[in-house]
Structure formats: C-alpha cells, structure tokens
Amino acid sequence: MNKLLSITAIALLFTIFSCNKEERKSMTVVKDCSGTYLRTDGKDFHVCNQEKLSSFSSGTIVTATFKKIASCKPLEDQFVCMLYHKNEGWIEVCNLK
C-alpha cells in the first residue's frame, strides 16, 4: 500500500510541476490542415497537445495557460498537408478557459 501511495504522490508532483514555466494569455485558436495553433500578438504557436482544443473552432478566443517546448514527438511524424504555416515553435497547453 505504501508503494502505491508513493507512486501516486510522485505522479501528482509531476503533474503539478509539468507547467512550471507557463504563460497565461488571451489567444485565438487557428486551425488549418497543417495543425492547430494559438495566436497572440500576431504570432502563432503550434499546439502539441491539440486534443485540448478539439472542441474549439478556428477563430475562438480562449485564455490559455501554456509552456514552450522544444519538440513534439506525438505530432512530428504525423502526416499533414504541404501548407507552410509560419510559427514561433511548439507549445503544450496546460489549461484553457
């Protein structure tokens, strides 16, 4: 039982601190065949965990808490259209309102 409690506590700590370098901004959802992006101040950020935005249509304004990440393994090898979408890099969305 103690082992299970320890594992649960460690998993909870990782979840709590996974967005430790987060930013919170009002952003516009942008979706096209190349992926899902969040736009702020004229800059688009490619969303790695785009399933968090699946219920929002393009053009919706959300308040997003996110952190910048170096790469996105789940989506880097995914087939997308040949459209070039200029962006400022990958982000991981932690919370949406």
Short mmCIF file of C-alpha atoms in Angstrom, two decimals, residues 1-2 26-27 31 35 41 43 46 51 58-60 62 67 72 74 81 86 89 95:
data_model
loop_
_atom_site.label_atom_id
_atom_site.label_comp_id
_atom_site.label_asym_id
_atom_site.label_seq_id
_atom_site.Cartn_x
_atom_site.Cartn_y
_atom_site.Cartn_z
CA MET A 1 0.00 0.00 0.00
CA ASN A 2 2.85 2.41 0.82
CA SER A 26 -5.72 35.55 -24.26
CA MET A 27 -5.21 33.77 -27.59
CA LYS A 31 -6.80 25.56 -37.27
CA GLY A 35 -2.28 21.68 -37.43
CA ASP A 41 0.35 39.46 -30.74
CA LYS A 43 2.48 35.24 -33.62
CA HIS A 46 1.97 25.24 -32.81
CA GLU A 51 -6.77 17.40 -28.44
CA SER A 58 -10.94 28.33 -35.53
CA GLY A 59 -11.35 31.98 -34.54
CA THR A 60 -12.43 31.26 -30.96
CA VAL A 62 -9.53 31.47 -25.28
CA LYS A 67 4.56 26.39 -21.80
CA CYS A 72 6.55 17.50 -30.08
CA PRO A 74 3.43 12.80 -30.98
CA CYS A 81 -0.81 18.89 -45.74
CA LYS A 86 4.89 30.15 -40.06
CA GLY A 89 7.58 26.89 -32.18
CA ASN A 95 -5.22 24.90 -19.10
#
